[in-house]
Amino acid sequence: MLISLADIKVKRRVRHKAEDLESLMESMRRYGLLNPVTLNSRLVLIAGERRLEAAKLLGWHSIDAVILDETDPISELEIEIEENTTRSPFTDQELMEAYTRLERLRNPGFFARLWRAIMRFFSFIFSLFKGRRS
C-alpha cells in the first residue's frame, strides 16, 4: 500500500541513528524500493527506518508499506529486532560467483552473442511467417 511520508510516525527505535544512507539511496534511486517499510495500523513505523529516511532524502512523497493490524508493543519490538538480525549476507564465494555471472551477462563471449543473434533472427522470421498465416 502506498503511504504518504508525511503520515508516517516514527517513535522510539532500537537503532539510534540511520547511518550509511548513501548506498541505500543509490540502490533506491536505481532499482526503486525493493522491500516495503512496515507500519502498524496507526501508521507508526515498525521496521524500515533507513529506507524511510533514504526516501525522504531522495525527495519521495510516498513509500510502499506493509500495514500490520493488531500489533502490540512486544510484537512490534520483536519485528524490529527480527528484521535487523536475521539477514544473512552472501559468503565471499557466493558474492564472487554472483559478480562473475553478472560480468558474463554484461559482456557475453563471442559464441553467446552469436547464439542470441541467431535466435533473434529465427524469432523474427517465425513472427513474419505467423503474421502471414493469420
PDB file of C-alpha atoms in Angstrom:
ATOM      1  CA  MET A   1       0.000   0.000   0.000  1.00  0.00           C
ATOM      2  CA  LEU A   2       1.354   3.438  -0.912  1.00  0.00           C
ATOM      3  CA  ILE A   3       1.560   5.750   2.128  1.00  0.00           C
ATOM      4  CA  SER A   4       2.432   9.447   2.275  1.00  0.00           C
ATOM      5  CA  LEU A   5       5.752  10.006   4.052  1.00  0.00           C
ATOM      6  CA  ALA A   6       4.155  12.866   5.991  1.00  0.00           C
ATOM      7  CA  ASP A   7       1.626  10.426   7.512  1.00  0.00           C
ATOM      8  CA  ILE A   8       4.227   8.025   8.929  1.00  0.00           C
ATOM      9  CA  LYS A   9       5.089   8.466  12.590  1.00  0.00           C
ATOM     10  CA  VAL A  10       8.470   7.399  13.961  1.00  0.00           C
ATOM     11  CA  LYS A  11       8.591   6.729  17.668  1.00  0.00           C
ATOM     12  CA  ARG A  12      11.293   5.283  19.914  1.00  0.00           C
ATOM     13  CA  ARG A  13      13.571   2.977  17.916  1.00  0.00           C
ATOM     14  CA  VAL A  14      16.265   0.449  18.795  1.00  0.00           C
ATOM     15  CA  ARG A  15      18.606   1.939  16.185  1.00  0.00           C
ATOM     16  CA  HIS A  16      19.505   5.428  17.372  1.00  0.00           C
ATOM     17  CA  LYS A  17      20.811   6.812  14.111  1.00  0.00           C
ATOM     18  CA  ALA A  18      20.136   5.858  10.497  1.00  0.00           C
ATOM     19  CA  GLU A  19      23.636   5.516   9.047  1.00  0.00           C
ATOM     20  CA  ASP A  20      25.172   4.646   5.683  1.00  0.00           C
ATOM     21  CA  LEU A  21      22.239   6.034   3.750  1.00  0.00           C
ATOM     22  CA  GLU A  22      24.233   6.911   0.611  1.00  0.00           C
ATOM     23  CA  SER A  23      24.481   3.339  -0.670  1.00  0.00           C
ATOM     24  CA  LEU A  24      20.833   2.681   0.186  1.00  0.00           C
ATOM     25  CA  MET A  25      19.777   5.891  -1.557  1.00  0.00           C
ATOM     26  CA  GLU A  26      21.759   4.902  -4.664  1.00  0.00           C
ATOM     27  CA  SER A  27      20.072   1.491  -4.666  1.00  0.00           C
ATOM     28  CA  MET A  28      16.626   3.037  -4.264  1.00  0.00           C
ATOM     29  CA  ARG A  29      17.390   5.588  -6.970  1.00  0.00           C
ATOM     30  CA  ARG A  30      18.488   2.831  -9.338  1.00  0.00           C
ATOM     31  CA  TYR A  31      16.073  -0.014  -8.538  1.00  0.00           C
ATOM     32  CA  GLY A  32      13.292   1.595  -6.515  1.00  0.00           C
ATOM     33  CA  LEU A  33      12.159   0.319  -3.152  1.00  0.00           C
ATOM     34  CA  LEU A  34      12.827  -3.427  -3.074  1.00  0.00           C
ATOM     35  CA  ASN A  35      11.276  -4.085   0.335  1.00  0.00           C
ATOM     36  CA  PRO A  36       8.407  -2.040   1.767  1.00  0.00           C
ATOM     37  CA  VAL A  37       8.560  -0.470   5.198  1.00  0.00           C
ATOM     38  CA  THR A  38       6.371  -1.989   7.910  1.00  0.00           C
ATOM     39  CA  LEU A  39       3.813   0.069   9.830  1.00  0.00           C
ATOM     40  CA  ASN A  40       1.137  -0.650  12.391  1.00  0.00           C
ATOM     41  CA  SER A  41      -2.489   0.328  11.794  1.00  0.00           C
ATOM     42  CA  ARG A  42      -1.828   3.764  13.357  1.00  0.00           C
ATOM     43  CA  LEU A  43       0.921   4.314  10.697  1.00  0.00           C
ATOM     44  CA  VAL A  44       3.695   4.105  13.272  1.00  0.00           C
ATOM     45  CA  LEU A  45       6.913   2.702  11.828  1.00  0.00           C
ATOM     46  CA  ILE A  46       7.747  -0.816  12.962  1.00  0.00           C
ATOM     47  CA  ALA A  47      10.553  -1.682  10.522  1.00  0.00           C
ATOM     48  CA  GLY A  48      12.394   0.149   7.762  1.00  0.00           C
ATOM     49  CA  GLU A  49      13.656   3.382   9.262  1.00  0.00           C
ATOM     50  CA  ARG A  50      16.710   3.572   6.979  1.00  0.00           C
ATOM     51  CA  ARG A  51      14.506   3.054   3.908  1.00  0.00           C
ATOM     52  CA  LEU A  52      12.122   5.728   5.169  1.00  0.00           C
ATOM     53  CA  GLU A  53      14.944   8.211   5.778  1.00  0.00           C
ATOM     54  CA  ALA A  54      16.504   7.461   2.384  1.00  0.00           C
ATOM     55  CA  ALA A  55      13.130   8.042   0.693  1.00  0.00           C
ATOM     56  CA  LYS A  56      12.838  11.420   2.440  1.00  0.00           C
ATOM     57  CA  LEU A  57      16.341  12.409   1.357  1.00  0.00           C
ATOM     58  CA  LEU A  58      15.528  11.368  -2.215  1.00  0.00           C
ATOM     59  CA  GLY A  59      12.554  13.725  -2.181  1.00  0.00           C
ATOM     60  CA  TRP A  60       9.922  10.998  -2.408  1.00  0.00           C
ATOM     61  CA  HIS A  61       6.435  11.922  -1.218  1.00  0.00           C
ATOM     62  CA  SER A  62       5.153   8.388  -0.616  1.00  0.00           C
ATOM     63  CA  ILE A  63       6.511   4.921   0.033  1.00  0.00           C
ATOM     64  CA  ASP A  64       5.248   1.365  -0.269  1.00  0.00           C
ATOM     65  CA  ALA A  65       4.333  -0.076   3.119  1.00  0.00           C
ATOM     66  CA  VAL A  66       3.001  -3.232   4.689  1.00  0.00           C
ATOM     67  CA  ILE A  67       0.464  -2.408   7.363  1.00  0.00           C
ATOM     68  CA  LEU A  68       0.098  -4.904  10.189  1.00  0.00           C
ATOM     69  CA  ASP A  69      -3.198  -4.988  12.045  1.00  0.00           C
ATOM     70  CA  GLU A  70      -3.477  -5.995  15.654  1.00  0.00           C
ATOM     71  CA  THR A  71       0.069  -5.462  16.833  1.00  0.00           C
ATOM     72  CA  ASP A  72       1.185  -4.719  20.353  1.00  0.00           C
ATOM     73  CA  PRO A  73       4.396  -3.111  21.658  1.00  0.00           C
ATOM     74  CA  ILE A  74       6.013  -6.508  22.262  1.00  0.00           C
ATOM     75  CA  SER A  75       5.383  -7.859  18.759  1.00  0.00           C
ATOM     76  CA  GLU A  76       6.413  -4.544  17.188  1.00  0.00           C
ATOM     77  CA  LEU A  77       9.743  -4.592  19.017  1.00  0.00           C
ATOM     78  CA  GLU A  78      10.212  -8.270  18.125  1.00  0.00           C
ATOM     79  CA  ILE A  79       9.632  -7.451  14.438  1.00  0.00           C
ATOM     80  CA  GLU A  80      12.110  -4.558  14.545  1.00  0.00           C
ATOM     81  CA  ILE A  81      14.742  -6.796  16.150  1.00  0.00           C
ATOM     82  CA  GLU A  82      13.981  -9.697  13.796  1.00  0.00           C
ATOM     83  CA  GLU A  83      14.322  -7.581  10.678  1.00  0.00           C
ATOM     84  CA  ASN A  84      17.707  -6.282  11.744  1.00  0.00           C
ATOM     85  CA  THR A  85      19.226  -9.535  12.967  1.00  0.00           C
ATOM     86  CA  THR A  86      18.066 -12.336  10.653  1.00  0.00           C
ATOM     87  CA  ARG A  87      19.774 -11.189   7.481  1.00  0.00           C
ATOM     88  CA  SER A  88      22.386 -13.484   6.076  1.00  0.00           C
ATOM     89  CA  PRO A  89      24.941 -11.806   3.821  1.00  0.00           C
ATOM     90  CA  PHE A  90      26.481 -13.651   0.881  1.00  0.00           C
ATOM     91  CA  THR A  91      29.586 -15.655   1.606  1.00  0.00           C
ATOM     92  CA  ASP A  92      32.717 -14.466  -0.195  1.00  0.00           C
ATOM     93  CA  GLN A  93      32.391 -17.383  -2.642  1.00  0.00           C
ATOM     94  CA  GLU A  94      28.701 -16.647  -3.339  1.00  0.00           C
ATOM     95  CA  LEU A  95      29.474 -12.989  -3.930  1.00  0.00           C
ATOM     96  CA  MET A  96      32.346 -13.824  -6.287  1.00  0.00           C
ATOM     97  CA  GLU A  97      30.114 -16.232  -8.260  1.00  0.00           C
ATOM     98  CA  ALA A  98      27.365 -13.607  -8.487  1.00  0.00           C
ATOM     99  CA  TYR A  99      29.748 -10.969  -9.843  1.00  0.00           C
ATOM    100  CA  THR A 100      31.223 -13.491 -12.291  1.00  0.00           C
ATOM    101  CA  ARG A 101      27.720 -14.283 -13.601  1.00  0.00           C
ATOM    102  CA  LEU A 102      26.914 -10.576 -13.818  1.00  0.00           C
ATOM    103  CA  GLU A 103      30.089  -9.913 -15.789  1.00  0.00           C
ATOM    104  CA  ARG A 104      29.243 -12.737 -18.212  1.00  0.00           C
ATOM    105  CA  LEU A 105      25.742 -11.349 -18.715  1.00  0.00           C
ATOM    106  CA  ARG A 106      27.057  -7.839 -19.280  1.00  0.00           C
ATOM    107  CA  ASN A 107      29.882  -8.983 -21.567  1.00  0.00           C
ATOM    108  CA  PRO A 108      28.906 -12.254 -23.243  1.00  0.00           C
ATOM    109  CA  GLY A 109      31.514 -14.152 -25.212  1.00  0.00           C
ATOM    110  CA  PHE A 110      31.506 -14.452 -28.977  1.00  0.00           C
ATOM    111  CA  PHE A 111      29.504 -17.711 -29.145  1.00  0.00           C
ATOM    112  CA  ALA A 112      26.844 -16.427 -26.727  1.00  0.00           C
ATOM    113  CA  ARG A 113      26.407 -13.266 -28.822  1.00  0.00           C
ATOM    114  CA  LEU A 114      26.260 -15.360 -31.999  1.00  0.00           C
ATOM    115  CA  TRP A 115      23.648 -17.703 -30.490  1.00  0.00           C
ATOM    116  CA  ARG A 116      21.482 -14.764 -29.360  1.00  0.00           C
ATOM    117  CA  ALA A 117      21.694 -13.202 -32.836  1.00  0.00           C
ATOM    118  CA  ILE A 118      20.622 -16.486 -34.438  1.00  0.00           C
ATOM    119  CA  MET A 119      17.694 -16.793 -32.000  1.00  0.00           C
ATOM    120  CA  ARG A 120      16.570 -13.208 -32.706  1.00  0.00           C
ATOM    121  CA  PHE A 121      16.800 -13.854 -36.468  1.00  0.00           C
ATOM    122  CA  PHE A 122      14.655 -17.004 -36.336  1.00  0.00           C
ATOM    123  CA  SER A 123      12.168 -15.375 -33.954  1.00  0.00           C
ATOM    124  CA  PHE A 124      11.802 -12.552 -36.456  1.00  0.00           C
ATOM    125  CA  ILE A 125      11.365 -14.981 -39.387  1.00  0.00           C
ATOM    126  CA  PHE A 126       8.772 -17.041 -37.492  1.00  0.00           C
ATOM    127  CA  SER A 127       6.855 -13.903 -36.487  1.00  0.00           C
ATOM    128  CA  LEU A 128       6.698 -12.880 -40.172  1.00  0.00           C
ATOM    129  CA  PHE A 129       5.503 -16.352 -41.148  1.00  0.00           C
ATOM    130  CA  LYS A 130       2.929 -16.387 -38.360  1.00  0.00           C
ATOM    131  CA  GLY A 131       1.663 -12.941 -39.437  1.00  0.00           C
ATOM    132  CA  ARG A 132       1.051 -14.154 -42.994  1.00  0.00           C
ATOM    133  CA  ARG A 133      -0.935 -17.189 -41.824  1.00  0.00           C
ATOM    134  CA  SER A 134      -3.354 -15.113 -39.745  1.00  0.00           C
TER     135      SER A 134
END
